[in-house]
Amino acid sequence: MRVFAVQPEDTTIHDLQVPTPSPEGREVLLRVVRAGVCHTDTHLRAGGYDLGSRGMMSMKERGIEYPMVLGHEVVGVVEKVGDGVESVQVGDIRLIYPWIGCGECRQCRAGHDNRCAAGKNLGVARHGGYAENILVPDEKYLVDIDGLDPSWAATLACSGLTAYSAVDKVLPLEPDEPVVVFGAGGLGLTAIAILRSRGHRNICAVDVAERNLALARDMGASSTVLSGTGSGADDIRGAAGGPAGAVIDFVNNGATATTAFEVLAKAGIMIQVGLFGGEVTLPTALLALRMIRIEGSFVGTLVQMQDLVRLAQRGELPHIPVVERSLSAAAVSQALDDLTAGGVAGRIVLTA
């Protein structure tokens, strides 16, 4: 089968031929029809993550093997099934849950595959969706998306799920209590839509691009702040009508994390999601005196993705903007370049 793979610190996308796997047991082989493009892919192409003064976190040093086939927002058509598969058959269209754990640790047994310390995530530790085919290790990771646009549905596996999980960590709040969302890209827009769908009314979006803020207002943001020189915590508190009960930071660099801390109300919560990197220095006494809670959030569980898909199927989740491009080595490369440069409104989805 044909795959589009990356090498660390090499911006070239390599068009390769590899053997097509044959599913066994509960495994399922799907033909890729949609593959979303995520900011995480830009970090994996670069070979790691910025840890501020600690340098770069190398993916190779953490055991990730290259060349790597990226792509974890995948919709596919079932082509072959193992002899133990019961819930799907050839021809079914399914969204893939890619955040796969070891299956044996305490977190996996509790259904929190995304917390597994030995995760085998598709598009990271296993070949992902920038390919003709993808092998899923268990049929339980396939979700029926009947009635949904497959391009939009693909984004639910990461962009949607990540936003849904982050919102779960801050609600319930009073509907008019300020919630600030840093970053109005694909994830931030989805979080705003989910907050609105769950009855929250006071949502302040912060972004560096006015076009993203316009989309945020379309998704339901009640106020917006254009971030940049001369704007800061006072502007955000003013736009939101006071200190925030919660902040969801889809950028999560030194600047946004610092500002997030400053805009929080007493006993507020910071949900740090983005992987843009850097570090932040916080006054430890204020953490205690103000009872601030800081929590990292990485994607979500299979059950949460199933819930999110049902929400979308009921028509209770507004569509985020989706830009479709053909799945090819050149398209993968261009999409990653565009994301790195910050030139995308909404989400890119590659179609096969």
Coordinates of C-alpha atoms in Angstrom, one line a residue:
M1 CA 0.0 0.0 0.0
R2 CA 1.0 3.6 -0.5
V3 CA 1.9 5.7 2.5
F4 CA 3.1 9.3 3.0
A5 CA 5.8 9.3 5.7
V6 CA 8.0 11.7 7.5
Q7 CA 11.6 11.6 8.9
P8 CA 12.5 13.7 11.9
E9 CA 13.8 17.1 11.2
D10 CA 13.1 16.6 7.5
T11 CA 10.2 18.6 6.0
T12 CA 10.0 16.3 3.0
I13 CA 7.0 14.0 2.9
H14 CA 8.2 10.6 1.4
D15 CA 5.8 8.7 -0.9
L16 CA 6.5 5.0 -0.1
Q17 CA 5.2 1.6 -0.8
V18 CA 4.9 -0.8 2.1
P19 CA 3.2 -4.2 2.5
T20 CA -0.5 -4.0 3.2
P21 CA -1.2 -5.6 6.6
S22 CA -3.7 -8.5 6.9
P23 CA -6.0 -8.3 9.9
E24 CA -6.1 -11.0 12.5
G25 CA -8.3 -11.7 15.5
R26 CA -10.2 -8.5 16.3
E27 CA -8.1 -6.3 13.9
V28 CA -9.8 -4.4 11.1
L29 CA -8.2 -3.0 7.9
L30 CA -9.8 0.1 6.5
R31 CA -9.3 2.0 3.2
V32 CA -8.7 5.7 4.2
V33 CA -11.3 8.1 2.8
R34 CA -10.6 11.1 5.0
A35 CA -7.6 12.2 7.1
G36 CA -7.6 15.4 9.1
V37 CA -4.5 17.4 9.6
C38 CA -3.6 18.4 13.1
H39 CA -1.0 20.8 14.8
T40 CA 0.4 17.7 16.6
D41 CA 1.5 16.4 13.2
T42 CA 3.7 19.5 12.7
H43 CA 5.5 18.7 16.0
L44 CA 5.9 15.1 15.0
R45 CA 7.4 16.2 11.7
A46 CA 9.8 18.4 13.5
G47 CA 10.8 15.5 15.7
G48 CA 9.6 16.7 19.1
Y49 CA 8.2 19.4 21.4
D50 CA 9.6 22.7 22.8
L51 CA 10.1 22.4 26.6
G52 CA 11.5 25.8 27.1
S53 CA 14.7 25.9 29.1
R54 CA 14.7 22.1 29.1
G55 CA 15.3 22.1 25.4
M56 CA 13.4 19.8 22.9
M57 CA 11.6 16.6 23.8
S58 CA 12.9 14.2 21.1
M59 CA 10.3 11.7 19.8
K60 CA 13.0 9.3 18.7
E61 CA 14.5 9.3 22.2
R62 CA 11.1 8.4 23.6
G63 CA 11.0 5.3 21.4
I64 CA 9.0 6.6 18.4
E65 CA 10.2 5.0 15.2
Y66 CA 10.7 6.8 12.0
P67 CA 9.8 7.0 9.1
M68 CA 6.4 7.7 10.6
V69 CA 3.0 7.8 8.8
L70 CA 1.1 10.6 10.5
G71 CA -2.6 11.2 10.5
H72 CA -4.9 10.4 13.5
E73 CA -8.2 12.0 12.4
V74 CA -9.3 9.2 10.1
V75 CA -12.5 8.0 8.5
G76 CA -12.3 4.8 6.5
V77 CA -14.2 2.0 4.7
V78 CA -13.8 -1.5 6.1
E79 CA -11.9 -3.6 3.6
K80 CA -10.9 -6.7 5.6
V81 CA -11.6 -8.0 9.1
G82 CA -10.0 -10.5 11.4
D83 CA -11.7 -13.8 12.2
G84 CA -12.7 -12.5 15.6
V85 CA -14.5 -9.4 14.4
E86 CA -18.3 -9.3 15.0
S87 CA -19.5 -5.6 15.0
V88 CA -18.4 -4.4 11.6
Q89 CA -18.3 -5.8 8.1
V90 CA -16.8 -5.0 4.7
G91 CA -18.1 -1.8 3.3
D92 CA -19.0 -0.1 6.6
I93 CA -17.8 3.5 7.0
R94 CA -16.3 4.2 10.4
L95 CA -14.5 6.9 12.4
I96 CA -11.4 5.6 14.1
Y97 CA -10.5 6.3 17.8
P98 CA -6.7 6.6 17.5
W99 CA -5.7 7.1 21.2
I100 CA -4.9 3.5 21.8
G101 CA -3.3 2.2 25.0
C102 CA -1.5 -1.0 26.0
G103 CA -4.8 -2.5 27.2
E104 CA -3.3 -3.9 30.4
C105 CA -2.5 -1.0 32.8
R106 CA -4.8 0.6 35.4
Q107 CA -5.7 3.5 33.1
C108 CA -6.6 1.3 30.1
R109 CA -8.7 -1.1 32.3
A110 CA -10.6 2.0 33.4
G111 CA -11.3 3.0 29.8
H112 CA -8.7 5.9 29.8
D113 CA -6.5 4.7 26.9
N114 CA -5.4 8.3 26.4
R115 CA -3.7 8.3 29.8
C116 CA -1.7 5.2 29.1
A117 CA 2.1 5.6 29.6
A118 CA 2.8 3.0 26.9
G119 CA 0.3 4.3 24.4
K120 CA 0.2 2.9 20.8
N121 CA -1.5 5.8 19.2
L122 CA -2.3 5.6 15.6
G123 CA -0.4 8.2 13.6
V124 CA 2.3 8.3 16.3
A125 CA 3.4 4.9 17.6
R126 CA 1.6 3.0 14.8
H127 CA 1.1 4.0 11.2
G128 CA -1.7 6.5 10.8
G129 CA -4.1 7.8 8.1
Y130 CA -1.8 9.5 5.6
A131 CA -1.9 6.3 3.6
E132 CA -4.1 4.2 1.4
N133 CA -5.0 1.8 4.3
I134 CA -4.9 1.8 8.0
L135 CA -4.9 -1.2 10.4
V136 CA -6.9 -0.8 13.6
P137 CA -5.9 -3.2 16.4
D138 CA -9.5 -3.8 17.7
E139 CA -13.0 -3.3 16.3
K140 CA -14.0 -1.5 19.5
Y141 CA -12.1 1.6 18.3
L142 CA -14.5 2.0 15.4
V143 CA -17.4 4.4 15.7
D144 CA -20.4 4.6 13.3
I145 CA -20.9 8.1 11.9
D146 CA -24.1 7.5 10.0
G147 CA -25.6 10.7 8.8
L148 CA -22.5 12.8 9.3
D149 CA -20.3 14.5 6.7
P150 CA -17.2 12.3 6.7
S151 CA -14.8 15.2 6.4
W152 CA -16.3 16.9 9.5
A153 CA -16.6 13.6 11.3
A154 CA -12.9 13.0 10.8
T155 CA -12.1 16.1 12.9
L156 CA -14.1 14.7 15.8
A157 CA -11.3 12.1 16.5
C158 CA -8.9 14.8 17.8
S159 CA -10.1 18.4 17.3
G160 CA -13.6 17.6 18.5
L161 CA -12.6 15.1 21.1
T162 CA -9.9 17.3 22.6
A163 CA -12.3 20.2 22.9
Y164 CA -15.0 18.0 24.3
S165 CA -12.7 16.6 27.0
A166 CA -11.5 20.0 27.9
V167 CA -15.0 21.4 28.3
D168 CA -15.9 18.4 30.4
K169 CA -13.2 19.5 32.8
V170 CA -14.6 23.0 33.4
L171 CA -18.4 22.4 33.4
P172 CA -20.7 22.8 35.1
L173 CA -20.4 26.5 35.8
E174 CA -23.0 29.2 36.1
P175 CA -24.1 29.9 32.5
D176 CA -23.0 33.5 32.7
E177 CA -19.7 32.9 34.5
P178 CA -16.8 33.9 32.2
V179 CA -15.0 31.1 30.3
V180 CA -12.0 32.3 28.3
V181 CA -10.8 30.3 25.3
F182 CA -7.3 31.0 24.1
G183 CA -6.9 30.1 20.4
A184 CA -9.8 30.1 17.9
G185 CA -8.4 27.6 15.5
G186 CA -10.1 24.2 14.9
L187 CA -10.0 23.2 18.5
G188 CA -11.0 26.5 20.0
L189 CA -13.9 26.9 17.6
T190 CA -15.1 23.4 18.5
A191 CA -14.8 24.1 22.2
I192 CA -16.9 27.3 21.8
A193 CA -19.5 25.3 19.9
I194 CA -19.6 22.6 22.6
L195 CA -19.9 25.2 25.4
R196 CA -22.8 26.8 23.6
S197 CA -24.5 23.5 22.9
R198 CA -24.3 22.7 26.6
G199 CA -25.9 26.0 27.6
H200 CA -23.0 28.2 28.5
R201 CA -23.5 31.8 27.5
N202 CA -20.4 33.8 28.6
I203 CA -17.5 32.7 26.3
C204 CA -14.6 35.0 25.5
A205 CA -12.4 34.0 22.6
V206 CA -8.8 35.3 22.4
D207 CA -6.8 35.0 19.2
V208 CA -4.1 36.8 17.2
A209 CA -6.2 36.8 14.0
E210 CA -9.4 38.8 13.5
R211 CA -10.7 36.3 10.9
N212 CA -10.5 33.6 13.6
L213 CA -12.4 35.8 16.0
A214 CA -15.1 36.4 13.4
L215 CA -15.5 32.6 13.2
A216 CA -15.5 32.4 17.0
R217 CA -18.5 34.8 17.1
D218 CA -20.2 32.6 14.5
M219 CA -19.7 29.6 16.7
G220 CA -21.2 31.4 19.7
A221 CA -18.5 33.4 21.4
S222 CA -20.2 36.3 23.4
S223 CA -17.0 38.4 23.3
T224 CA -13.6 38.4 21.6
V225 CA -10.2 39.9 22.2
L226 CA -7.5 40.4 19.5
S227 CA -4.3 39.4 21.2
G228 CA -1.1 41.3 20.6
T229 CA 0.9 44.3 21.6
G230 CA -1.1 46.4 24.0
S231 CA -3.7 43.8 24.9
G232 CA -3.5 41.6 28.0
A233 CA -5.3 40.3 31.1
D234 CA -7.2 43.6 31.8
D235 CA -8.6 43.6 28.3
I236 CA -9.8 40.0 28.6
R237 CA -11.4 40.6 32.0
G238 CA -13.1 43.7 30.6
A239 CA -14.5 41.9 27.5
A240 CA -15.7 38.9 29.6
G241 CA -17.3 41.1 32.3
G242 CA -14.9 40.0 35.1
P243 CA -12.4 37.4 36.1
A244 CA -12.9 34.0 34.5
G245 CA -14.1 30.9 36.3
A246 CA -12.2 28.9 33.8
V247 CA -9.7 29.2 31.0
I248 CA -9.1 26.7 28.2
D249 CA -5.8 27.3 26.6
F250 CA -5.5 25.7 23.1
V251 CA -2.2 27.6 22.5
N252 CA -0.4 26.9 25.8
N253 CA 2.8 28.8 25.3
G254 CA 4.6 31.0 27.9
A255 CA 2.6 34.1 27.0
T256 CA -0.9 32.5 27.0
A257 CA -0.3 30.5 30.1
T258 CA 0.9 33.6 32.0
T259 CA -2.2 35.6 30.9
A260 CA -4.5 32.7 31.7
F261 CA -3.3 32.7 35.3
E262 CA -3.8 36.4 35.5
V263 CA -7.4 36.4 34.3
L264 CA -8.7 33.7 36.6
A265 CA -11.1 34.3 39.4
K266 CA -10.4 32.9 42.9
A267 CA -10.8 29.1 42.7
G268 CA -10.6 29.2 38.9
I269 CA -9.3 26.4 36.7
M270 CA -6.7 26.5 33.9
I271 CA -7.0 23.7 31.4
Q272 CA -3.8 23.6 29.4
V273 CA -4.3 21.8 26.0
G274 CA -2.0 23.3 23.4
L275 CA 1.4 22.0 22.5
F276 CA 3.0 25.2 21.2
G277 CA 5.7 24.9 23.9
G278 CA 7.7 27.1 26.2
E279 CA 7.4 27.5 29.9
V280 CA 5.8 29.7 32.5
T281 CA 6.7 31.0 35.9
L282 CA 3.9 31.4 38.5
P283 CA 3.9 32.8 42.0
T284 CA 3.4 29.7 44.2
A285 CA 1.9 31.6 47.1
L286 CA -0.9 32.8 44.8
L287 CA -1.6 29.3 43.7
A288 CA -2.5 28.5 47.3
L289 CA -4.1 31.8 48.3
R290 CA -6.3 31.9 45.2
M291 CA -6.9 28.2 45.1
I292 CA -6.1 28.0 41.4
R293 CA -6.2 24.6 39.8
I294 CA -4.0 23.8 36.8
E295 CA -4.8 20.7 34.7
G296 CA -3.3 19.4 31.5
S297 CA -5.7 17.8 29.0
F298 CA -4.7 15.4 26.2
V299 CA -7.5 14.3 23.8
G300 CA -10.2 12.1 25.5
T301 CA -11.6 8.7 26.0
L302 CA -13.4 6.3 23.6
V303 CA -16.6 6.8 25.5
Q304 CA -16.3 10.6 25.2
M305 CA -15.8 10.3 21.4
Q306 CA -18.8 8.1 21.1
D307 CA -20.8 10.7 23.1
L308 CA -19.5 13.5 20.9
V309 CA -20.5 11.6 17.7
R310 CA -24.0 11.1 19.1
L311 CA -24.2 14.9 19.9
A312 CA -23.2 15.6 16.3
Q313 CA -25.8 13.1 14.9
R314 CA -28.5 14.8 16.9
G315 CA -27.6 18.1 15.2
E316 CA -26.5 19.7 18.5
L317 CA -23.0 20.5 17.4
P318 CA -22.4 23.3 14.9
H319 CA -19.9 22.6 12.1
I320 CA -16.5 24.1 12.2
P321 CA -15.1 25.3 8.9
V322 CA -13.4 22.5 7.0
V323 CA -11.0 22.9 4.0
E324 CA -10.8 19.8 1.8
R325 CA -7.7 18.9 -0.1
S326 CA -6.7 15.7 -1.9
L327 CA -4.6 13.1 0.0
S328 CA -1.1 13.1 -1.6
A329 CA 2.5 13.7 -0.5
A330 CA 2.4 17.3 -1.8
A331 CA -0.9 18.0 0.0
V332 CA 0.3 16.6 3.3
S333 CA 3.5 18.7 3.1
Q334 CA 1.6 21.9 2.1
A335 CA -1.0 21.4 4.9
L336 CA 1.7 21.0 7.5
D337 CA 3.5 24.1 6.2
D338 CA 0.2 26.1 6.3
L339 CA -0.5 25.0 9.9
T340 CA 3.0 25.8 11.0
A341 CA 2.7 29.3 9.5
G342 CA -0.7 29.8 11.1
G343 CA -2.5 30.2 7.8
V344 CA -5.5 28.0 8.3
A345 CA -9.0 29.0 9.5
G346 CA -10.8 25.9 10.8
R347 CA -9.5 22.4 9.9
I348 CA -7.8 20.8 6.8
V349 CA -9.1 17.4 5.9
L350 CA -7.4 15.3 3.2
T351 CA -9.7 13.3 0.9
A352 CA -9.0 10.0 -0.9

